[in-house]
XYZ file of C-alpha atoms in Angstrom:
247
model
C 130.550 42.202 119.719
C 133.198 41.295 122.308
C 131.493 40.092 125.818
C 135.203 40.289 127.751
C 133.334 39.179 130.776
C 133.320 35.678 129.406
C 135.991 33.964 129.716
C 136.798 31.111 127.621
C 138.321 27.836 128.780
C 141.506 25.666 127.683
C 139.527 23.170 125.603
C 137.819 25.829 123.568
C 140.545 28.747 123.273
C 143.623 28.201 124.456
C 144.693 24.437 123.691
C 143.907 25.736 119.341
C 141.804 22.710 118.741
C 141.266 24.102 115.621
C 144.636 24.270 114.513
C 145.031 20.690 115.906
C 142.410 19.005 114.232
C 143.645 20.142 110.735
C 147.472 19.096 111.252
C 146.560 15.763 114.029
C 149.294 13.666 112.112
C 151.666 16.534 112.615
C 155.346 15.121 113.710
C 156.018 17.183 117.095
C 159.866 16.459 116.742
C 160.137 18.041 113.312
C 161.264 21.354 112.571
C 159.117 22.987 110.063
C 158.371 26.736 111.096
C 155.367 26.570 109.355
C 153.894 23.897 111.337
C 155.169 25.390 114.479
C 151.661 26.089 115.468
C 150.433 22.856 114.828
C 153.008 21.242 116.960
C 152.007 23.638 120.336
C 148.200 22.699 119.789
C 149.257 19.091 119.618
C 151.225 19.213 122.423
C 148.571 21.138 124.126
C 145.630 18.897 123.686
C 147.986 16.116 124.752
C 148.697 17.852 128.126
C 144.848 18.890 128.519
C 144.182 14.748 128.153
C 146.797 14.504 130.607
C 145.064 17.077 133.038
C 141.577 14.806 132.948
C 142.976 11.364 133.064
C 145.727 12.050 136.192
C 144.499 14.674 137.154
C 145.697 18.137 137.590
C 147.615 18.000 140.695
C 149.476 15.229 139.144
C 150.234 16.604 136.048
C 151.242 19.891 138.262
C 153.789 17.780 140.486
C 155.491 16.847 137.300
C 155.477 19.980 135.625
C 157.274 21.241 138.832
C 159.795 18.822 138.732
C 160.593 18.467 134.970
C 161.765 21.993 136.138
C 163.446 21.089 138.870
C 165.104 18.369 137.339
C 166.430 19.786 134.322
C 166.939 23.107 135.125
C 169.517 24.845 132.849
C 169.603 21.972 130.511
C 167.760 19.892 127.897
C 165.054 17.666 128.295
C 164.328 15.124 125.544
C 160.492 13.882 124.715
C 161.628 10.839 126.985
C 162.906 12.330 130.114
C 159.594 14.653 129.934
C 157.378 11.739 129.591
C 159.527 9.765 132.135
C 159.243 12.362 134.889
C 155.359 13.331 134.405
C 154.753 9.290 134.696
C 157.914 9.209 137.977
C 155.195 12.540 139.698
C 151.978 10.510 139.097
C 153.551 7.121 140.153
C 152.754 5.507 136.905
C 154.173 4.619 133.547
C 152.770 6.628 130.717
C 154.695 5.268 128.307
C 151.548 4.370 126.350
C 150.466 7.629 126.045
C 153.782 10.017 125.860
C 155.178 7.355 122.797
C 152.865 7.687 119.969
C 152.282 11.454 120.650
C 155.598 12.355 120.773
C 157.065 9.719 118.491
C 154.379 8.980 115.896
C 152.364 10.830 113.835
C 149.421 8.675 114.969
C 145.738 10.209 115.364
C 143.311 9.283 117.930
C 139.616 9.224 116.722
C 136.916 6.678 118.421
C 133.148 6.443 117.459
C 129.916 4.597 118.386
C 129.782 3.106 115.108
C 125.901 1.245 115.434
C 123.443 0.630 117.661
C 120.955 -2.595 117.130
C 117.852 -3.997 118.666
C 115.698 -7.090 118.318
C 112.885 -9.197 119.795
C 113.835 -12.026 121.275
C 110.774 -14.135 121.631
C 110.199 -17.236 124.228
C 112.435 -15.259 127.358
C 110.784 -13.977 130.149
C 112.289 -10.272 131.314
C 110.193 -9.121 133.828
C 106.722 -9.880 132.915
C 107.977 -9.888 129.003
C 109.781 -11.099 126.258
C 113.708 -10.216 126.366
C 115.259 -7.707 123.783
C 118.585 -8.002 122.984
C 121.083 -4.700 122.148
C 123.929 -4.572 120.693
C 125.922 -1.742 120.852
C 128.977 -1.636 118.389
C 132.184 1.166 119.389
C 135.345 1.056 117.104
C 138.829 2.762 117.090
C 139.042 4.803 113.615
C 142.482 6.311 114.286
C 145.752 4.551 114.311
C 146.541 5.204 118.170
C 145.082 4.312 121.273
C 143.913 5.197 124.568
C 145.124 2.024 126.597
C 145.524 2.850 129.822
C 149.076 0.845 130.093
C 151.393 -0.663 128.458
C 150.689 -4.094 129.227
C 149.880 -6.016 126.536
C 146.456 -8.175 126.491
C 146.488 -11.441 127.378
C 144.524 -13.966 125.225
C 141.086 -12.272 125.425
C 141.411 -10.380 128.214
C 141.960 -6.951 127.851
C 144.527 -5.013 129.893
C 143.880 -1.174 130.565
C 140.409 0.996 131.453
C 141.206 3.895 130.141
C 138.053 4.310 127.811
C 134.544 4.908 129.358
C 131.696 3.627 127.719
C 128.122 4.802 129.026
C 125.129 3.147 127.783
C 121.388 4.706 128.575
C 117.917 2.510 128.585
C 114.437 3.174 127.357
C 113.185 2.448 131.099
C 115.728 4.891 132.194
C 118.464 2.795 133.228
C 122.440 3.068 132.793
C 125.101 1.005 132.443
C 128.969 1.900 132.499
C 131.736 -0.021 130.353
C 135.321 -0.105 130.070
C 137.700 -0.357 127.526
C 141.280 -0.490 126.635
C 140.825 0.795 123.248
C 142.823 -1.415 121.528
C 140.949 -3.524 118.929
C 139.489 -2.209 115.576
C 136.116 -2.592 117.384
C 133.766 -3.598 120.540
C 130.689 -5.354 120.527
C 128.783 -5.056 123.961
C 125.190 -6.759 124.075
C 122.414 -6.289 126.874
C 119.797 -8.478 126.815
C 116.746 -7.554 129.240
C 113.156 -5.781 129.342
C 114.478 -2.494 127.688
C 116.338 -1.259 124.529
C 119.471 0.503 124.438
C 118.482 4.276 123.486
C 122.073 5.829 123.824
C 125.582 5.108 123.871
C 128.824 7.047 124.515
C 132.535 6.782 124.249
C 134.150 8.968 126.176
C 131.565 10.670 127.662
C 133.418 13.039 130.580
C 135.718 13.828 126.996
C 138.769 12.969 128.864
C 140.445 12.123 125.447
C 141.426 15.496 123.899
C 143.230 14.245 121.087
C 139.885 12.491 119.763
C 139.827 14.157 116.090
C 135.901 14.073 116.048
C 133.420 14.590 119.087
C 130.192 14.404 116.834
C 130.840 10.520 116.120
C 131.213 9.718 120.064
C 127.642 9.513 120.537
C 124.554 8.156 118.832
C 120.755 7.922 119.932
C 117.727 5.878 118.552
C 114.192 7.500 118.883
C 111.765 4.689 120.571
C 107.741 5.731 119.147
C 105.416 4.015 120.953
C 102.663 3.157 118.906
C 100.423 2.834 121.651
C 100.218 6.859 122.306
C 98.428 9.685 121.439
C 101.502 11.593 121.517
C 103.061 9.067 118.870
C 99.962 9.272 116.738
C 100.295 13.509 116.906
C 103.882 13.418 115.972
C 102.620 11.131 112.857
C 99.831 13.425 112.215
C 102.239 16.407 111.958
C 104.743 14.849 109.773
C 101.803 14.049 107.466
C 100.677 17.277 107.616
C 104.206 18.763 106.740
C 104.589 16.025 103.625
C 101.090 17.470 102.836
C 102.340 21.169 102.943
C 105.695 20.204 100.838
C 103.947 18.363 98.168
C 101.488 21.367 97.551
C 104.196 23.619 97.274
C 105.839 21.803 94.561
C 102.925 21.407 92.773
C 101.268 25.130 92.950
């Protein structure tokens, strides 16, 4: 059935995300016609990344004057990238290079997230618990931010948002540049870390995997009788499974 009333939008029709997540190492300089498809939804998902992170009436000023610029001539993969950065008043160097010069892939995950007792501190009326929350770069680019490099152990770009959700209902909001095989961020106070994101606004369209962005721990309190019904149930359906095996 075809509802033609909905209308689809760039991130789930038109940028062929699809496509680009079975060919994200594809070279967008080469010249194979048979990855000429995979090429456009690269490009694509690179301009839709572009569209979050500057914004669209940035990315529209330089789209306007890459064509007034080179109009009736070529444009290389540098002037292009040089005169999106020149229309949002910032170097994007560290962005337009490994997607138009690499065959690099972008993929970042909430790898673990850890919790333990920390007896003998005082959080409010109770002993501390300590979170750590564990994020790491599986692809071979990066979402910097600039193209300054670090210095010492300081990072240098923000490109990467990292929210992190409590079991008393409170947030907290990281940054990162993206750059090192991993981040460790650890909380210690009166609540648990329940949730953590990277990328949570999914400004990063060239991430390969969404599902590994985000990852929850279920907190049972003991203390409940809605904790003690939830056992009872899952009793109840181990009691169910078992009797069907054995009858």
């Amino acid at each position: 059935w075809a509802i033609r009333a909905l209308r689809l939008d760039r991130r789930t029709a038109g940028v062929g995300r699809a496509e680009y997540r079975r060919h994200a190492n594809v070279d967008v300089s080469g010249d194979e016609p048979e990855l000429r498809s995979a090429r456009a939804a690269k490009i694509a998902a690179g301009l839709l990344t572009l569209e979050r992170y500057i914004g669209w009436p940035a990315l529209q000023r330089g789209l306007s004057l890459a064509v007034e610029r080179y109009r009736g001539r070529s444009m290389s993969a540098d002037d292009f990238a040089r005169t999106i950065g020149d229309a949002a008043d910032r170097d994007l160097s560290w962005f337009f290079d490994p997607l138009m010069k690499s065959t690099a892939t972008w993929d970042y995950a909430v790898a673990s997230i850890a919790t333990e007792a920390r007896p003998g501190t005082n959080c409010g009326g109770g002993a501390c618990v300590r979170s750590t929350v564990i994020i790491r770069r599986l692809g071979d680019a990066m979402f910097t931010g600039t193209s300054h490099p670090p210095s010492g152990d300081f990072e240098s770009g923000r490109a990467l948002e990292i929210d992190v959700e409590f079991a008393d209902g409170q947030k907290s909001q990281e940054r990162w540049d993206g750059r090192a095989a991993s981040k460790t961020l650890t909380f210690d106070g009166p609540s648990q870390v329940v949730r953590a994101s990277i990328d949570p606004r999914e400004v990063l369209a060239m991430d390969l995997y969404r599902q590994n962005n985000t990852r929850s721990v279920v907190v049972v309190d003991t203390t409940t009788p809605a904790s003690w019904s939830v056992r009872w149930t899952i009793w109840l359906q181990d009691l169910l499974l078992t009797h069907a095996l054995l009858y």
